[in-house]
Coordinates of C-alpha atoms and ligand atoms in Angstrom, one line a residue:
M1 CA 129.8 101.9 137.4
S2 CA 127.7 105.0 136.4
V3 CA 127.3 106.1 132.9
M4 CA 129.8 108.9 133.6
D5 CA 132.3 106.4 135.1
R6 CA 131.9 104.3 132.0
R7 CA 132.6 107.3 129.8
L8 CA 135.7 108.2 131.8
F9 CA 136.9 104.7 131.7
L10 CA 136.3 104.5 128.0
K11 CA 138.4 107.5 127.3
S12 CA 141.3 105.9 129.2
A13 CA 140.8 102.8 127.2
A14 CA 140.5 104.7 123.9
A15 CA 144.0 103.8 123.0
L16 CA 143.1 100.1 123.1
A17 CA 140.1 100.6 121.0
A18 CA 141.7 102.9 118.5
G19 CA 143.4 100.0 116.8
G20 CA 140.0 98.4 116.1
T21 CA 140.8 95.0 117.5
L22 CA 141.4 94.6 121.2
A23 CA 142.5 91.0 121.6
P24 CA 145.2 89.6 119.3
P25 CA 143.7 87.1 116.8
P26 CA 144.0 83.6 118.2
A27 CA 146.7 81.4 116.8
F28 CA 145.0 78.7 114.8
A29 CA 146.1 75.1 115.3
D30 CA 143.8 74.0 112.4
P31 CA 142.4 76.1 109.6
P32 CA 139.2 77.9 110.8
V33 CA 135.8 77.6 109.3
I34 CA 135.4 80.6 107.0
L35 CA 132.1 82.4 107.2
N36 CA 131.6 85.0 104.6
L37 CA 129.1 87.9 105.2
D38 CA 127.7 88.4 101.7
T39 CA 124.8 89.4 99.6
R40 CA 122.7 86.8 97.8
I41 CA 119.5 86.7 95.7
I42 CA 116.5 84.6 96.8
E43 CA 113.0 84.5 95.2
V44 CA 110.1 85.8 97.3
N45 CA 106.5 86.0 96.0
G46 CA 107.8 85.4 92.4
K47 CA 110.3 88.3 92.6
P48 CA 114.0 88.4 93.1
A49 CA 115.1 89.7 96.5
S50 CA 118.6 90.9 97.4
V51 CA 119.3 89.7 100.9
L52 CA 122.4 89.1 103.1
G53 CA 123.8 85.8 104.3
I54 CA 126.4 84.1 106.4
L55 CA 127.8 81.4 104.2
Q56 CA 130.8 79.1 104.1
P57 CA 132.8 79.2 100.8
D58 CA 130.8 76.2 99.5
G59 CA 127.5 78.1 100.1
T60 CA 126.5 76.2 103.3
P61 CA 124.7 78.7 105.6
G62 CA 126.1 78.9 109.1
I63 CA 128.0 76.0 110.8
A64 CA 127.4 72.6 112.2
I65 CA 130.2 71.2 114.5
D66 CA 130.9 68.7 117.2
V67 CA 130.9 69.9 120.8
A68 CA 134.4 68.4 121.2
Q69 CA 135.7 70.7 118.5
P70 CA 136.8 74.3 119.3
F71 CA 134.7 77.0 117.9
R72 CA 137.3 78.2 115.4
V73 CA 135.9 80.6 112.9
E74 CA 137.0 83.4 110.7
V75 CA 134.3 85.9 109.8
R76 CA 135.1 87.7 106.5
N77 CA 133.0 90.8 106.0
T78 CA 132.7 91.1 102.2
L79 CA 129.9 93.6 102.6
D80 CA 130.3 97.3 101.8
R81 CA 129.5 98.3 105.4
I82 CA 130.5 97.4 109.0
S83 CA 129.1 94.2 110.6
L84 CA 129.6 91.9 113.6
I85 CA 128.1 88.5 114.3
H86 CA 126.7 87.3 117.6
W87 CA 126.7 83.6 118.4
H88 CA 123.2 83.4 119.9
G89 CA 123.0 81.1 122.9
L90 CA 126.7 80.3 123.2
T91 CA 128.8 81.4 126.2
P92 CA 132.1 82.5 124.8
P93 CA 134.6 84.8 126.5
Y94 CA 132.8 88.1 126.3
R95 CA 135.2 89.8 123.8
Q96 CA 134.1 87.1 121.2
D97 CA 130.3 87.6 121.8
G98 CA 129.8 89.9 118.8
V99 CA 128.0 92.9 120.2
P100 CA 129.4 96.1 118.7
Y101 CA 130.9 98.4 121.3
V102 CA 129.9 96.1 124.2
S103 CA 132.2 93.2 123.4
A104 CA 134.2 94.3 120.4
P105 CA 134.3 96.9 117.6
P106 CA 132.4 96.1 114.5
I107 CA 134.3 94.5 111.6
P108 CA 135.0 97.1 108.9
A109 CA 133.9 96.5 105.4
G110 CA 136.4 94.1 103.7
A111 CA 138.0 93.1 107.0
S112 CA 138.0 89.8 108.9
Q113 CA 137.8 88.7 112.5
A114 CA 139.0 85.5 114.1
Y115 CA 137.2 83.6 116.8
D116 CA 138.5 80.6 118.9
F117 CA 136.9 79.3 122.0
K118 CA 136.0 76.1 123.7
L119 CA 132.4 74.8 123.4
D120 CA 130.6 73.9 126.7
F121 CA 127.5 72.2 125.4
S122 CA 125.7 70.9 122.3
G123 CA 122.4 72.1 121.0
T124 CA 120.5 74.2 118.4
F125 CA 121.8 77.8 118.3
W126 CA 122.0 80.5 115.6
M127 CA 124.2 83.4 114.6
H128 CA 123.1 86.8 113.5
S129 CA 124.4 90.3 113.0
H130 CA 124.1 92.6 116.0
V131 CA 124.7 95.7 113.9
G132 CA 121.8 98.0 113.1
L133 CA 118.9 96.4 111.2
Q134 CA 121.1 93.8 109.3
E135 CA 119.2 90.9 110.9
Q136 CA 116.1 92.0 109.1
E137 CA 118.1 91.6 105.8
L138 CA 118.6 87.9 106.8
L139 CA 122.2 88.3 108.0
S140 CA 121.7 85.2 110.1
A141 CA 122.3 81.4 109.9
P142 CA 122.0 78.2 111.9
L143 CA 124.6 77.2 114.5
I144 CA 124.3 73.6 115.3
I145 CA 126.5 71.9 117.9
H146 CA 126.3 68.1 117.8
D147 CA 126.8 65.8 120.8
A148 CA 130.3 64.3 121.0
G149 CA 130.7 61.0 119.2
A150 CA 129.0 59.5 116.2
P151 CA 125.5 60.8 115.5
A152 CA 122.6 58.4 116.0
A153 CA 122.4 56.7 112.7
D154 CA 118.7 56.2 112.8
I155 CA 117.7 59.8 113.4
Q156 CA 117.5 62.3 110.5
E157 CA 118.1 65.9 111.4
V158 CA 116.1 68.6 109.8
V159 CA 117.0 72.2 110.5
V160 CA 114.2 74.8 109.9
M161 CA 115.0 78.5 110.1
L162 CA 112.2 80.9 110.1
H163 CA 112.4 84.5 108.8
D164 CA 110.0 87.4 108.4
F165 CA 110.7 89.2 105.1
T166 CA 110.1 92.6 103.7
F167 CA 111.0 94.2 100.4
E168 CA 111.2 97.6 102.2
N169 CA 114.4 99.1 103.4
P170 CA 114.5 98.4 107.1
D171 CA 115.7 101.9 107.9
D172 CA 112.5 103.3 106.2
I173 CA 110.4 100.9 108.3
L174 CA 112.0 102.1 111.5
A175 CA 111.6 105.7 110.5
G176 CA 107.9 105.0 109.8
L177 CA 107.4 103.4 113.2
K178 CA 109.0 106.4 114.8
G179 CA 106.5 108.6 112.9
N180 CA 108.9 110.0 110.4
P181 CA 107.9 107.9 107.3
T182 CA 109.9 108.4 104.2
A183 CA 107.7 108.9 101.1
K184 CA 108.6 105.3 100.0
S185 CA 107.5 103.6 103.2
A186 CA 104.7 105.9 104.3
T187 CA 102.0 103.3 103.7
T188 CA 103.7 100.1 104.7
P189 CA 104.3 99.9 108.4
K190 CA 101.1 99.8 110.4
A191 CA 100.5 103.0 112.3
A192 CA 101.6 102.6 115.9
T193 CA 98.7 101.9 118.1
P194 CA 98.6 104.5 120.9
V195 CA 98.2 102.1 123.8
A196 CA 100.3 101.2 126.8
V197 CA 102.1 104.4 127.0
T198 CA 104.1 104.0 130.2
T199 CA 107.3 105.3 131.5
G200 CA 107.6 102.9 134.3
S201 CA 105.6 104.5 137.1
G202 CA 104.0 101.9 139.3
M203 CA 100.4 102.8 138.2
S204 CA 101.0 103.0 134.5
G205 CA 100.4 99.3 134.0
M206 CA 96.9 99.6 135.2
K207 CA 96.1 102.2 132.7
A208 CA 96.9 99.8 130.0
A209 CA 95.2 96.8 131.6
G210 CA 92.0 97.1 129.5
A211 CA 93.8 97.8 126.2
K212 CA 94.2 95.3 123.5
P213 CA 97.5 93.6 123.0
D214 CA 99.5 94.8 120.1
L215 CA 101.0 91.9 118.2
N216 CA 102.8 93.0 115.0
D217 CA 104.2 96.4 114.4
V218 CA 105.2 95.7 110.8
D219 CA 103.2 94.2 107.9
Y220 CA 105.7 91.8 106.3
D221 CA 105.7 90.8 102.6
A222 CA 106.4 87.1 103.3
F223 CA 107.4 84.6 106.0
L224 CA 110.1 82.2 105.0
A225 CA 111.2 78.7 106.1
N226 CA 114.7 78.0 104.9
D227 CA 114.4 81.0 102.6
R228 CA 111.2 79.8 100.9
T229 CA 107.5 80.6 101.2
L230 CA 104.7 78.0 101.2
A231 CA 104.1 78.7 97.5
D232 CA 107.3 76.7 96.9
P233 CA 108.3 75.2 100.2
A234 CA 111.5 73.2 101.0
V235 CA 110.6 69.5 100.6
I236 CA 112.8 67.3 102.7
R237 CA 112.9 63.6 101.7
V238 CA 112.3 61.3 104.6
D239 CA 112.0 57.5 105.1
A240 CA 108.6 56.0 105.9
G241 CA 108.5 55.2 109.6
G242 CA 111.7 57.1 110.1
K243 CA 112.8 59.2 113.1
I244 CA 113.2 62.9 112.7
R245 CA 114.9 65.4 114.9
L246 CA 113.5 68.8 114.0
R247 CA 115.7 71.8 114.9
L248 CA 113.5 74.8 114.7
I249 CA 115.1 78.2 114.8
N250 CA 113.0 81.4 114.9
G251 CA 115.4 83.8 113.2
S252 CA 112.6 86.3 112.5
A253 CA 113.3 90.0 113.4
A254 CA 109.9 90.6 114.9
T255 CA 107.5 87.7 114.5
N256 CA 106.3 85.1 117.0
Y257 CA 104.8 81.8 115.7
W258 CA 102.7 78.9 116.6
I259 CA 104.4 75.7 115.3
G260 CA 102.0 73.0 114.0
L261 CA 103.1 69.4 113.3
G262 CA 99.9 68.5 111.4
G263 CA 98.8 65.1 112.6
L264 CA 102.3 64.0 113.6
H265 CA 103.2 63.1 117.2
G266 CA 106.1 65.2 118.4
T267 CA 108.1 65.2 121.6
L268 CA 109.8 68.4 122.6
I269 CA 113.3 67.5 123.9
A270 CA 115.1 70.9 124.1
V271 CA 114.4 74.6 124.1
D272 CA 117.0 77.1 123.1
G273 CA 119.5 74.3 122.7
T274 CA 119.1 73.0 126.3
A275 CA 117.6 69.7 127.2
I276 CA 114.2 69.7 129.0
R277 CA 112.4 66.7 130.5
P278 CA 110.8 65.4 127.2
M279 CA 107.3 66.5 126.7
A280 CA 104.7 65.2 124.3
L281 CA 103.4 68.1 122.2
G282 CA 99.8 68.9 121.4
A283 CA 98.6 70.3 118.1
T284 CA 100.7 73.5 118.4
M285 CA 103.5 75.0 120.4
P286 CA 104.6 78.7 120.6
L287 CA 108.0 79.7 119.3
A288 CA 108.9 83.3 120.2
I289 CA 111.5 85.5 118.4
A290 CA 115.0 84.1 118.7
Q291 CA 113.9 80.9 120.4
R292 CA 114.7 77.4 119.2
A293 CA 112.9 74.0 119.7
D294 CA 114.2 70.5 119.2
I295 CA 111.4 68.1 118.5
L296 CA 111.6 64.3 117.9
I297 CA 109.1 62.9 115.5
D298 CA 108.3 59.2 114.7
L299 CA 106.9 59.2 111.2
P300 CA 104.0 56.9 110.3
A301 CA 104.7 53.8 108.3
G302 CA 103.9 54.1 104.6
A303 CA 104.2 56.9 102.1
G304 CA 103.2 60.4 103.2
A305 CA 103.8 64.1 103.0
Y306 CA 103.8 66.0 106.3
P307 CA 103.9 69.8 106.4
I308 CA 105.6 71.4 109.4
L309 CA 103.9 74.8 109.7
A310 CA 104.7 78.1 111.5
Q311 CA 101.7 80.4 111.8
V312 CA 102.3 84.0 112.6
E313 CA 100.9 85.2 115.9
G314 CA 97.7 87.1 115.4
K315 CA 97.5 86.4 111.7
P316 CA 96.5 83.7 109.3
D317 CA 99.9 84.0 107.5
R318 CA 102.2 81.0 107.7
S319 CA 105.3 79.4 106.5
G320 CA 106.8 76.0 106.7
I321 CA 108.5 73.0 105.1
V322 CA 107.3 69.6 104.0
L323 CA 108.7 66.2 105.1
A324 CA 107.8 63.8 102.4
T325 CA 108.6 60.1 101.5
A326 CA 110.0 59.6 98.0
S327 CA 106.7 58.4 96.5
A328 CA 104.4 60.8 98.3
P329 CA 102.3 63.2 96.2
L330 CA 102.7 66.8 97.3
A331 CA 99.5 68.9 97.8
R332 CA 99.7 72.7 97.5
I333 CA 99.5 74.3 101.0
P334 CA 97.5 77.6 101.2
L335 CA 99.7 80.5 102.4
L336 CA 96.9 81.5 104.8
A337 CA 95.4 79.4 107.6
A338 CA 91.6 79.4 108.0
A339 CA 91.8 81.9 110.9
P340 CA 94.3 84.2 112.7
S341 CA 96.1 82.6 115.5
P342 CA 95.8 83.8 119.2
P343 CA 98.6 85.7 121.0
L344 CA 101.4 83.6 122.4
D345 CA 101.0 82.7 126.1
L346 CA 103.1 81.1 128.8
A347 CA 101.1 77.9 129.2
L348 CA 104.0 75.8 127.7
E349 CA 106.7 77.8 129.5
R350 CA 105.0 77.0 132.8
A351 CA 105.0 73.3 132.0
L352 CA 108.6 73.0 131.0
T353 CA 111.2 71.5 133.3
A354 CA 115.0 71.6 132.7
A355 CA 116.7 68.2 132.4
A356 CA 119.6 69.8 134.4
P357 CA 118.2 72.6 136.5
L358 CA 120.3 75.2 138.4
A359 CA 121.0 74.2 142.0
P360 CA 118.1 75.4 144.1
L361 CA 119.7 78.4 145.7
P362 CA 118.3 81.7 146.9
A363 CA 119.3 84.8 144.9
D364 CA 122.3 86.7 146.1
I365 CA 121.5 89.6 143.8
T366 CA 118.0 90.5 142.6
H367 CA 117.3 93.2 140.0
E368 CA 113.8 94.4 139.0
V369 CA 113.8 95.3 135.3
P370 CA 110.7 97.1 134.2
L371 CA 109.9 96.8 130.5
T372 CA 108.3 100.0 129.3
G373 CA 107.7 101.9 126.2
D374 CA 106.1 104.9 124.5
M375 CA 104.3 103.6 121.4
Q376 CA 103.7 107.0 120.0
A377 CA 107.3 108.1 120.0
Y378 CA 108.3 104.4 119.4
V379 CA 110.8 104.4 122.2
W380 CA 111.2 101.1 124.2
M381 CA 113.0 100.8 127.5
M382 CA 114.5 98.4 130.0
D383 CA 115.2 99.6 133.5
D384 CA 113.5 102.9 132.5
Q385 CA 116.5 103.7 130.2
V386 CA 117.0 104.0 126.5
Y387 CA 120.1 102.3 125.1
P388 CA 122.8 103.4 124.6
N389 CA 122.2 105.9 127.5
I390 CA 122.2 103.3 130.2
T391 CA 123.8 102.5 133.5
P392 CA 124.7 98.8 133.5
I393 CA 123.2 96.3 135.8
M394 CA 126.1 95.2 138.1
V395 CA 126.6 91.6 139.2
T396 CA 129.5 89.9 141.0
A397 CA 131.2 86.7 139.9
G398 CA 130.2 83.6 141.8
K399 CA 126.8 85.0 142.8
R400 CA 123.3 83.7 142.0
V401 CA 121.4 86.5 140.2
E402 CA 117.7 86.9 139.6
L403 CA 116.2 89.3 137.1
V404 CA 112.5 90.2 137.5
M405 CA 111.2 91.4 134.2
Q406 CA 107.9 93.3 134.6
N407 CA 106.3 94.0 131.3
K408 CA 104.2 97.2 131.7
T409 CA 103.4 97.5 128.0
M410 CA 100.8 95.9 125.7
M411 CA 103.4 94.3 123.4
S412 CA 105.2 91.1 124.3
H413 CA 109.0 91.2 124.6
P414 CA 111.3 88.2 123.8
M415 CA 114.1 88.9 126.3
H416 CA 117.6 87.5 125.6
L417 CA 120.6 87.4 127.9
H418 CA 124.0 87.0 126.4
G419 CA 126.8 84.9 127.8
H420 CA 124.8 82.8 130.2
R421 CA 122.0 80.2 130.2
F422 CA 119.3 81.2 132.7
Q423 CA 116.5 79.2 134.3
V424 CA 112.9 80.5 134.2
V425 CA 111.9 80.5 137.9
G426 CA 108.8 82.6 138.1
I427 CA 105.8 83.8 136.2
D428 CA 103.9 86.6 138.1
A429 CA 103.7 85.4 141.7
Q430 CA 104.2 81.7 140.9
R431 CA 107.7 80.3 141.5
F432 CA 108.7 77.1 139.7
P433 CA 111.8 75.4 138.4
G434 CA 111.3 75.9 134.7
A435 CA 113.4 75.5 131.6
V436 CA 117.0 76.5 131.2
R437 CA 117.2 78.7 128.1
D438 CA 118.5 82.0 126.7
T439 CA 115.4 83.8 125.4
V440 CA 112.0 84.0 127.2
L441 CA 108.9 85.7 126.1
V442 CA 107.4 88.3 128.6
P443 CA 103.8 88.8 127.4
P444 CA 101.9 92.1 128.0
L445 CA 101.5 93.0 131.7
K446 CA 103.2 89.7 132.8
T447 CA 106.2 89.4 135.1
V448 CA 108.8 86.7 134.3
T449 CA 111.7 86.0 136.7
I450 CA 114.9 84.3 135.5
A451 CA 117.9 83.1 137.5
F452 CA 121.5 82.6 136.5
D453 CA 124.9 82.0 138.1
A454 CA 127.3 84.8 137.4
D455 CA 130.0 82.5 136.0
N456 CA 131.2 84.3 132.8
P457 CA 132.8 87.6 133.8
G458 CA 132.6 90.3 131.2
S459 CA 130.2 92.8 129.8
W460 CA 127.0 91.3 128.3
A461 CA 124.1 92.6 126.4
F462 CA 120.6 91.9 127.8
H463 CA 117.8 93.0 125.5
C464 CA 114.5 92.6 123.8
H465 CA 115.0 90.5 120.6
N466 CA 112.2 92.2 118.7
L467 CA 114.6 94.0 116.3
W468 CA 112.4 97.2 116.2
H469 CA 112.3 97.4 120.0
L470 CA 116.0 96.8 120.2
A471 CA 116.7 99.5 117.7
A472 CA 114.4 101.8 119.6
G473 CA 116.4 101.5 122.9
M474 CA 115.3 98.2 124.5
M475 CA 118.7 97.0 125.6
T476 CA 120.9 97.2 128.7
V477 CA 124.2 95.8 129.7
I478 CA 125.2 93.5 132.6
D479 CA 128.6 94.2 133.9
Y480 CA 130.7 92.2 136.3
A481 CA 132.2 94.2 139.2
G482 CA 135.9 94.6 138.7
V483 CA 135.9 93.7 135.0
P484 CA 137.0 96.7 132.9
M485 CA 134.6 97.9 130.2
P486 CA 136.5 98.3 127.0
Y487 CA 133.8 99.7 124.8
L488 CA 130.8 102.0 124.8
P489 CA 128.7 103.0 121.8
P490 CA 130.2 106.1 120.3
D491 CA 127.1 108.2 120.7
A492 CA 126.9 107.4 124.4
A493 CA 130.6 108.1 124.8
G494 CA 130.5 111.3 122.9
Ligands
CU501 CU1 110.3 94.2 122.9

């Protein structure tokens, strides 16, 4: 469907959309889990910070449920503005996917929205607002789905959610990145580096080939693990010699990390909630924006305190939590590592193998998706288009689809596909059966190919998960042929 076709269709569907809610709310057999979108105060760098949160009435952030249960949730928007929550990594019916104007209208201030769908798999997922820059204000939370049956009694689960944090208003930061700084924010965001200006011509990548990668567009005030900095980290009590299942979630808006386990021996068992062939980890592992990692750790016998650290890509800054036995003394951990970390790379990605790979089939449909940008104007593109002015990528139900993402810029892009789990099947010219996941990093000037089976008809967001890139246009939509498109962003439809 062309953009114009979508507009025409939208107008014919306007009556449906006018009521605000397309699908009737599901009839609940059991009471749903209530998730309130709310404001809360946390302390950062010794100062109170007003942030947002997704909290159950008892204050629990997010949700942890059994895979055998339905995902039966009521989101109550108690904020003074619209919002909508996306269930990152799940594969719901598309109208419950939580992308404004693609899957559903936003939830008005003071209103609620019900969700009810069957879960297909367990794993470590998360939820976050897909509206504007609310994710930068920490409107996100863990979404943990346990295996059916009783949990393994001898394994202690530890969920660690990472955030980048700023005291600035995110709108001011975006204006600064776009070269229209407000007086308040003029000095905070780093000036955009004028490298890798490409609009997708075949040669443009070469111009950028000698330029330096650009790692972080925004200078953050802090990096949080479970809402705390290393000045006062979360200390999680563990048993000497115990087994730990770490569920790491990078909920940062725009920060990639290197995870360090200190001297502990860790085994990576899942990425983005999906099992891999278990792999012993070295000293560090990369965790890109929006990715998750499940790591099994056997703690040493005897008392001890074990920091689990996340160091910012390209910087000495870090965050983390501490696993500590009851009697262990806690040493202060410096906020800065001895040296900045290197850029993330694909060495680990290349080595991962899915526990249950896709059937080895040739692609029925292949789309090349150039990732381009104009750093000076701060416009980022997929498919040479700036969202919301896009023509969707069309797929057909039942087909094997491959997306070839060619990064022609000097920034990395953590690319996320909604509604499907994909397999990483290629890096540059090398083909391999890699991990099944939902978010993959495409480093500067690299090409990453992903494959998925078109088995969830609907209209699905496909975008860069760096929030600033997303806000600057780096999103497109994957449509299934024959599935009507109920929504389109108002400014594209206008
Ligand atoms: Cu990006």
